[in-house]
Short mmCIF file of N, CA and C and ligand atoms in Angstrom, two decimals:
data_model
loop_
_atom_site.label_atom_id
_atom_site.label_comp_id
_atom_site.label_asym_id
_atom_site.label_seq_id
_atom_site.Cartn_x
_atom_site.Cartn_y
_atom_site.Cartn_z
N MET A 541 0.85 -1.19 0.00
CA MET A 541 0.00 0.00 0.00
C MET A 541 0.89 1.25 0.00
N SER A 542 0.53 2.23 -0.81
CA SER A 542 1.39 3.41 -0.88
C SER A 542 1.03 4.42 0.21
N TYR A 543 2.03 5.13 0.65
CA TYR A 543 1.89 6.10 1.73
C TYR A 543 1.07 7.30 1.26
N ASP A 544 0.11 7.72 2.06
CA ASP A 544 -0.73 8.88 1.75
C ASP A 544 -0.04 10.14 2.27
N ARG A 545 0.53 10.91 1.37
CA ARG A 545 1.31 12.09 1.79
C ARG A 545 0.43 13.22 2.34
N ASP A 546 -0.87 13.06 2.23
CA ASP A 546 -1.77 14.10 2.76
C ASP A 546 -2.39 13.72 4.10
N ASN A 547 -1.92 12.62 4.71
CA ASN A 547 -2.48 12.29 6.03
C ASN A 547 -2.10 13.39 7.03
N ILE A 548 -2.88 13.45 8.11
CA ILE A 548 -2.77 14.60 9.02
C ILE A 548 -1.39 14.71 9.68
N PHE A 549 -0.76 13.58 9.95
CA PHE A 549 0.55 13.65 10.60
C PHE A 549 1.64 14.07 9.60
N ALA A 550 1.48 13.69 8.34
CA ALA A 550 2.40 14.19 7.31
C ALA A 550 2.28 15.72 7.22
N ARG A 551 1.07 16.20 7.32
CA ARG A 551 0.85 17.65 7.23
C ARG A 551 1.41 18.36 8.47
N ILE A 552 1.31 17.73 9.63
CA ILE A 552 1.93 18.30 10.84
C ILE A 552 3.45 18.34 10.66
N LEU A 553 4.04 17.26 10.13
CA LEU A 553 5.49 17.23 9.92
C LEU A 553 5.94 18.32 8.95
N ARG A 554 5.11 18.62 7.95
CA ARG A 554 5.47 19.68 6.99
C ARG A 554 5.18 21.07 7.53
N GLY A 555 4.59 21.15 8.72
CA GLY A 555 4.29 22.45 9.31
C GLY A 555 3.03 23.09 8.77
N GLU A 556 2.22 22.31 8.06
CA GLU A 556 0.98 22.86 7.47
C GLU A 556 -0.14 22.95 8.49
N ILE A 557 -0.04 22.12 9.53
CA ILE A 557 -1.03 22.09 10.60
C ILE A 557 -0.26 22.18 11.92
N PRO A 558 -0.74 22.99 12.86
CA PRO A 558 -0.01 23.11 14.13
C PRO A 558 -0.19 21.87 15.00
N CYS A 559 0.73 21.72 15.95
CA CYS A 559 0.57 20.67 16.96
C CYS A 559 1.10 21.22 18.27
N ASN A 560 0.72 20.57 19.34
CA ASN A 560 1.19 20.95 20.67
C ASN A 560 2.44 20.12 20.96
N LYS A 561 3.57 20.66 20.53
CA LYS A 561 4.82 19.89 20.52
C LYS A 561 5.38 19.63 21.91
N VAL A 562 5.87 18.41 22.08
CA VAL A 562 6.51 17.98 23.32
C VAL A 562 8.01 17.82 23.11
N TYR A 563 8.38 17.35 21.93
CA TYR A 563 9.79 17.00 21.66
C TYR A 563 10.00 16.93 20.15
N GLU A 564 11.19 17.31 19.71
CA GLU A 564 11.54 17.14 18.29
C GLU A 564 13.04 16.97 18.17
N ASP A 565 13.45 16.06 17.29
CA ASP A 565 14.86 15.98 16.91
C ASP A 565 14.91 15.64 15.42
N ASP A 566 16.07 15.20 14.93
CA ASP A 566 16.21 14.95 13.49
C ASP A 566 15.35 13.78 13.02
N PHE A 567 14.94 12.92 13.96
CA PHE A 567 14.31 11.67 13.57
C PHE A 567 12.84 11.57 13.93
N ALA A 568 12.39 12.38 14.87
CA ALA A 568 11.06 12.18 15.42
C ALA A 568 10.45 13.50 15.89
N LEU A 569 9.11 13.48 15.94
CA LEU A 569 8.36 14.59 16.51
C LEU A 569 7.34 13.99 17.48
N ALA A 570 7.20 14.62 18.65
CA ALA A 570 6.21 14.17 19.63
C ALA A 570 5.30 15.34 19.99
N PHE A 571 4.01 15.03 20.11
CA PHE A 571 3.04 16.09 20.42
C PHE A 571 1.86 15.49 21.17
N HIS A 572 1.14 16.36 21.87
CA HIS A 572 -0.02 15.90 22.63
C HIS A 572 -1.14 15.48 21.69
N ASP A 573 -1.78 14.35 22.03
CA ASP A 573 -2.95 13.90 21.26
C ASP A 573 -4.06 14.92 21.42
N ILE A 574 -4.76 15.19 20.33
CA ILE A 574 -5.80 16.22 20.34
C ILE A 574 -7.04 15.78 21.14
N HIS A 575 -7.23 14.47 21.29
CA HIS A 575 -8.33 13.92 22.10
C HIS A 575 -7.75 12.98 23.15
N PRO A 576 -7.15 13.55 24.22
CA PRO A 576 -6.43 12.70 25.17
C PRO A 576 -7.33 11.70 25.88
N ARG A 577 -6.82 10.47 26.02
CA ARG A 577 -7.55 9.40 26.70
C ARG A 577 -6.94 9.07 28.06
N ALA A 578 -5.98 9.87 28.47
CA ALA A 578 -5.34 9.71 29.78
C ALA A 578 -4.76 11.08 30.14
N PRO A 579 -4.42 11.32 31.41
CA PRO A 579 -3.84 12.61 31.78
C PRO A 579 -2.60 12.95 30.95
N VAL A 580 -1.83 11.93 30.62
CA VAL A 580 -0.72 12.10 29.66
C VAL A 580 -1.05 11.25 28.44
N HIS A 581 -1.14 11.88 27.29
CA HIS A 581 -1.38 11.14 26.04
C HIS A 581 -0.62 11.87 24.93
N VAL A 582 0.52 11.30 24.62
CA VAL A 582 1.44 11.92 23.66
C VAL A 582 1.65 10.95 22.50
N LEU A 583 1.78 11.49 21.30
CA LEU A 583 2.07 10.70 20.11
C LEU A 583 3.50 10.98 19.67
N VAL A 584 4.22 9.92 19.30
CA VAL A 584 5.58 10.06 18.78
C VAL A 584 5.60 9.51 17.36
N ILE A 585 6.01 10.34 16.40
CA ILE A 585 6.01 9.91 15.01
C ILE A 585 7.41 10.06 14.41
N PRO A 586 7.77 9.15 13.50
CA PRO A 586 9.07 9.28 12.83
C PRO A 586 8.99 10.29 11.70
N LYS A 587 10.14 10.89 11.38
CA LYS A 587 10.22 11.82 10.25
C LYS A 587 10.53 11.02 8.99
N GLY A 588 9.49 10.57 8.36
CA GLY A 588 9.64 9.79 7.13
C GLY A 588 8.28 9.28 6.72
N ASP A 589 8.20 8.80 5.48
CA ASP A 589 6.91 8.38 4.92
C ASP A 589 6.66 6.90 5.21
N TYR A 590 6.25 6.60 6.43
CA TYR A 590 6.03 5.22 6.85
C TYR A 590 4.67 5.09 7.52
N GLU A 591 3.95 4.05 7.12
CA GLU A 591 2.58 3.88 7.61
C GLU A 591 2.52 3.00 8.85
N SER A 592 3.46 2.07 8.95
CA SER A 592 3.38 1.08 10.03
C SER A 592 4.78 0.74 10.52
N MET A 593 4.84 0.07 11.68
CA MET A 593 6.13 -0.40 12.19
C MET A 593 6.75 -1.41 11.23
N ALA A 594 5.89 -2.17 10.54
CA ALA A 594 6.40 -3.18 9.61
C ALA A 594 7.12 -2.51 8.43
N ASP A 595 6.48 -1.53 7.79
CA ASP A 595 7.18 -0.94 6.64
C ASP A 595 8.32 -0.01 7.10
N PHE A 596 8.17 0.57 8.30
CA PHE A 596 9.26 1.40 8.84
C PHE A 596 10.52 0.56 9.06
N THR A 597 10.36 -0.56 9.72
CA THR A 597 11.55 -1.38 10.04
C THR A 597 12.08 -2.09 8.80
N ALA A 598 11.23 -2.28 7.79
CA ALA A 598 11.70 -2.90 6.54
C ALA A 598 12.43 -1.88 5.66
N GLY A 599 11.99 -0.62 5.70
CA GLY A 599 12.48 0.33 4.70
C GLY A 599 13.28 1.51 5.20
N ALA A 600 13.19 1.84 6.47
CA ALA A 600 13.86 3.05 6.95
C ALA A 600 15.35 2.80 7.18
N PRO A 601 16.19 3.83 6.97
CA PRO A 601 17.61 3.68 7.27
C PRO A 601 17.84 3.44 8.77
N ASP A 602 18.96 2.77 9.06
CA ASP A 602 19.23 2.37 10.45
C ASP A 602 19.25 3.57 11.41
N ASP A 603 19.80 4.71 10.96
CA ASP A 603 19.87 5.84 11.89
C ASP A 603 18.48 6.37 12.23
N LEU A 604 17.56 6.27 11.29
CA LEU A 604 16.19 6.71 11.56
C LEU A 604 15.48 5.74 12.50
N VAL A 605 15.67 4.43 12.26
CA VAL A 605 15.05 3.44 13.15
C VAL A 605 15.56 3.64 14.57
N ALA A 606 16.88 3.74 14.71
CA ALA A 606 17.46 3.92 16.04
C ALA A 606 17.02 5.25 16.65
N GLY A 607 17.06 6.30 15.84
CA GLY A 607 16.70 7.62 16.35
C GLY A 607 15.25 7.70 16.79
N TYR A 608 14.37 7.05 16.05
CA TYR A 608 12.95 7.06 16.42
C TYR A 608 12.72 6.32 17.74
N ILE A 609 13.30 5.13 17.86
CA ILE A 609 13.12 4.37 19.10
C ILE A 609 13.72 5.13 20.28
N ARG A 610 14.89 5.71 20.07
CA ARG A 610 15.50 6.53 21.14
C ARG A 610 14.59 7.68 21.52
N ALA A 611 13.97 8.30 20.53
CA ALA A 611 13.10 9.46 20.81
C ALA A 611 11.93 9.04 21.69
N ILE A 612 11.38 7.86 21.45
CA ILE A 612 10.25 7.39 22.28
C ILE A 612 10.70 7.31 23.74
N GLY A 613 11.88 6.74 23.96
CA GLY A 613 12.40 6.65 25.33
C GLY A 613 12.70 8.01 25.92
N THR A 614 13.25 8.89 25.11
CA THR A 614 13.56 10.25 25.58
C THR A 614 12.28 10.97 26.01
N VAL A 615 11.24 10.83 25.20
CA VAL A 615 9.97 11.50 25.53
C VAL A 615 9.40 10.93 26.82
N ALA A 616 9.44 9.61 26.99
CA ALA A 616 8.94 9.02 28.23
C ALA A 616 9.70 9.56 29.44
N ARG A 617 11.01 9.68 29.30
CA ARG A 617 11.80 10.24 30.40
C ARG A 617 11.43 11.70 30.64
N GLN A 618 11.31 12.44 29.55
CA GLN A 618 11.00 13.88 29.64
C GLN A 618 9.64 14.11 30.29
N LEU A 619 8.69 13.21 30.03
CA LEU A 619 7.36 13.35 30.60
C LEU A 619 7.32 13.00 32.09
N GLY A 620 8.38 12.34 32.56
CA GLY A 620 8.47 12.02 33.99
C GLY A 620 7.55 10.89 34.41
N VAL A 621 7.29 9.96 33.50
CA VAL A 621 6.31 8.91 33.79
C VAL A 621 6.97 7.55 34.04
N GLU A 622 8.28 7.51 34.04
CA GLU A 622 8.95 6.21 34.16
C GLU A 622 8.64 5.52 35.48
N GLU A 623 8.62 6.30 36.56
CA GLU A 623 8.43 5.66 37.87
C GLU A 623 6.99 5.19 38.04
N SER A 624 6.04 6.03 37.66
CA SER A 624 4.62 5.66 37.85
C SER A 624 4.15 4.65 36.81
N GLY A 625 4.80 4.63 35.67
CA GLY A 625 4.45 3.67 34.62
C GLY A 625 3.71 4.31 33.46
N TYR A 626 3.78 3.66 32.34
CA TYR A 626 3.14 4.18 31.13
C TYR A 626 2.92 3.04 30.16
N ARG A 627 2.15 3.31 29.12
CA ARG A 627 1.86 2.30 28.10
C ARG A 627 2.20 2.86 26.73
N LEU A 628 2.89 2.04 25.94
CA LEU A 628 3.14 2.36 24.53
C LEU A 628 2.17 1.55 23.69
N LEU A 629 1.60 2.20 22.66
CA LEU A 629 0.63 1.51 21.81
C LEU A 629 0.80 2.00 20.38
N ALA A 630 0.84 1.07 19.44
CA ALA A 630 0.91 1.44 18.02
C ALA A 630 -0.20 0.69 17.29
N ASN A 631 -1.32 1.35 17.07
CA ASN A 631 -2.41 0.74 16.31
C ASN A 631 -1.98 0.61 14.86
N THR A 632 -2.24 -0.55 14.30
CA THR A 632 -1.80 -0.82 12.93
C THR A 632 -2.91 -1.52 12.15
N GLY A 633 -3.40 -0.85 11.12
CA GLY A 633 -4.38 -1.48 10.24
C GLY A 633 -5.79 -1.48 10.78
N ALA A 634 -6.67 -2.09 9.99
CA ALA A 634 -8.11 -2.01 10.25
C ALA A 634 -8.51 -2.64 11.58
N ASN A 635 -8.02 -3.83 11.87
CA ASN A 635 -8.45 -4.50 13.10
C ASN A 635 -8.03 -3.73 14.35
N ALA A 636 -6.99 -2.94 14.24
CA ALA A 636 -6.52 -2.15 15.39
C ALA A 636 -7.08 -0.72 15.37
N HIS A 637 -7.94 -0.43 14.40
CA HIS A 637 -8.57 0.90 14.29
C HIS A 637 -7.54 2.00 14.09
N GLN A 638 -6.52 1.74 13.31
CA GLN A 638 -5.57 2.82 12.99
C GLN A 638 -6.31 3.90 12.20
N GLU A 639 -6.32 5.10 12.74
CA GLU A 639 -7.05 6.21 12.09
C GLU A 639 -6.15 7.01 11.17
N VAL A 640 -4.91 7.18 11.56
CA VAL A 640 -3.98 8.02 10.80
C VAL A 640 -2.90 7.11 10.20
N PRO A 641 -2.79 7.10 8.86
CA PRO A 641 -1.87 6.17 8.22
C PRO A 641 -0.42 6.67 8.16
N HIS A 642 0.07 7.12 9.30
CA HIS A 642 1.49 7.45 9.49
C HIS A 642 1.88 6.81 10.82
N LEU A 643 2.97 6.02 10.81
CA LEU A 643 3.38 5.33 12.04
C LEU A 643 3.39 6.27 13.24
N HIS A 644 2.74 5.85 14.30
CA HIS A 644 2.77 6.63 15.54
C HIS A 644 2.68 5.70 16.73
N VAL A 645 3.42 6.06 17.77
CA VAL A 645 3.34 5.35 19.04
C VAL A 645 2.66 6.29 20.04
N HIS A 646 1.58 5.78 20.65
CA HIS A 646 0.93 6.53 21.73
C HIS A 646 1.70 6.28 23.02
N ILE A 647 1.87 7.31 23.83
CA ILE A 647 2.34 7.15 25.21
C ILE A 647 1.19 7.58 26.12
N PHE A 648 0.68 6.61 26.88
CA PHE A 648 -0.39 6.88 27.85
C PHE A 648 0.18 6.80 29.25
N ALA A 649 -0.22 7.73 30.12
CA ALA A 649 0.26 7.69 31.50
C ALA A 649 -0.58 8.64 32.35
N GLY A 650 -0.27 8.65 33.66
CA GLY A 650 -0.89 9.62 34.55
C GLY A 650 -2.01 9.07 35.39
N ARG A 651 -2.42 7.82 35.14
CA ARG A 651 -3.42 7.14 35.97
C ARG A 651 -3.26 5.64 35.75
N PRO A 652 -3.85 4.82 36.62
CA PRO A 652 -3.84 3.38 36.34
C PRO A 652 -4.55 3.13 35.01
N LEU A 653 -3.93 2.37 34.13
CA LEU A 653 -4.43 2.25 32.76
C LEU A 653 -5.28 1.00 32.52
N GLY A 654 -5.44 0.19 33.56
CA GLY A 654 -6.31 -0.98 33.40
C GLY A 654 -5.67 -2.07 32.58
N ALA A 655 -6.52 -3.03 32.23
CA ALA A 655 -6.03 -4.20 31.50
C ALA A 655 -5.53 -3.80 30.12
N MET A 656 -4.67 -4.64 29.59
CA MET A 656 -4.08 -4.36 28.27
C MET A 656 -5.17 -4.23 27.21
N LEU A 657 -6.12 -5.16 27.24
CA LEU A 657 -7.26 -5.15 26.31
C LEU A 657 -8.48 -5.60 27.10
N PRO A 658 -9.69 -5.25 26.65
CA PRO A 658 -10.87 -5.83 27.29
C PRO A 658 -10.79 -7.35 27.18
N PRO A 659 -11.38 -8.04 28.17
CA PRO A 659 -11.33 -9.51 28.10
C PRO A 659 -11.96 -10.04 26.83
N GLY A 660 -11.54 -11.20 26.40
CA GLY A 660 -12.10 -11.82 25.20
C GLY A 660 -11.01 -12.30 24.28
N LYS A 661 -11.37 -13.27 23.47
CA LYS A 661 -10.37 -13.82 22.53
C LYS A 661 -10.36 -13.00 21.26
P1 AMP B 1604 -4.85 5.82 15.89
O1 AMP B 1604 -6.22 5.24 16.08
O2 AMP B 1604 -3.80 5.03 16.63
O3 AMP B 1604 -4.51 6.02 14.43
O4 AMP B 1604 -4.87 7.22 16.62
C1 AMP B 1604 -4.77 8.45 15.98
C2 AMP B 1604 -4.73 9.49 17.06
O5 AMP B 1604 -4.40 10.72 16.47
C3 AMP B 1604 -6.05 9.68 17.81
O6 AMP B 1604 -5.82 9.44 19.20
C4 AMP B 1604 -6.40 11.14 17.53
O7 AMP B 1604 -7.01 11.78 18.63
C5 AMP B 1604 -5.05 11.73 17.19
N1 AMP B 1604 -5.09 12.91 16.33
C6 AMP B 1604 -5.76 13.07 15.18
N2 AMP B 1604 -5.52 14.29 14.65
C7 AMP B 1604 -4.67 14.90 15.50
C8 AMP B 1604 -4.04 16.18 15.51
N3 AMP B 1604 -4.24 17.08 14.55
N4 AMP B 1604 -3.22 16.49 16.55
C9 AMP B 1604 -3.02 15.60 17.55
N5 AMP B 1604 -3.56 14.37 17.57
C10 AMP B 1604 -4.39 14.03 16.58
#
């Protein structure tokens, strides 16, 4: 599937749409989710045209893969949630209800987050 260059996160990366920025470096941008589902709800996206972790890890250069993963850890540290705990989530594809077709990792924190998924197979 080809990457949609007009998805909302691509437009945020190009500066066409504002975001509430938390962190930025050469490899990644992090910003507050517009509809937070926890007291802390931040999205971390790589700087590149990748829709999923699968195509990112298959196609991105090593420095971008390393830089993106490092950025996720840096943001978690910067948010001060390491001690209390946090959850990383990357919805991918239809069954996971991925809404924005640009790779993003959610960081949720700030309250007990409950079970990983609702019960059920
Ligand atoms: P997902 O279902 O994993 O694709 O989640 C996409 C997330 O992006 C949702 O939590 C949305 O609230 C969030 N979102 C959509 N548009 C924006 C935006 N312009 N700025 C910040 N977050 C957004």
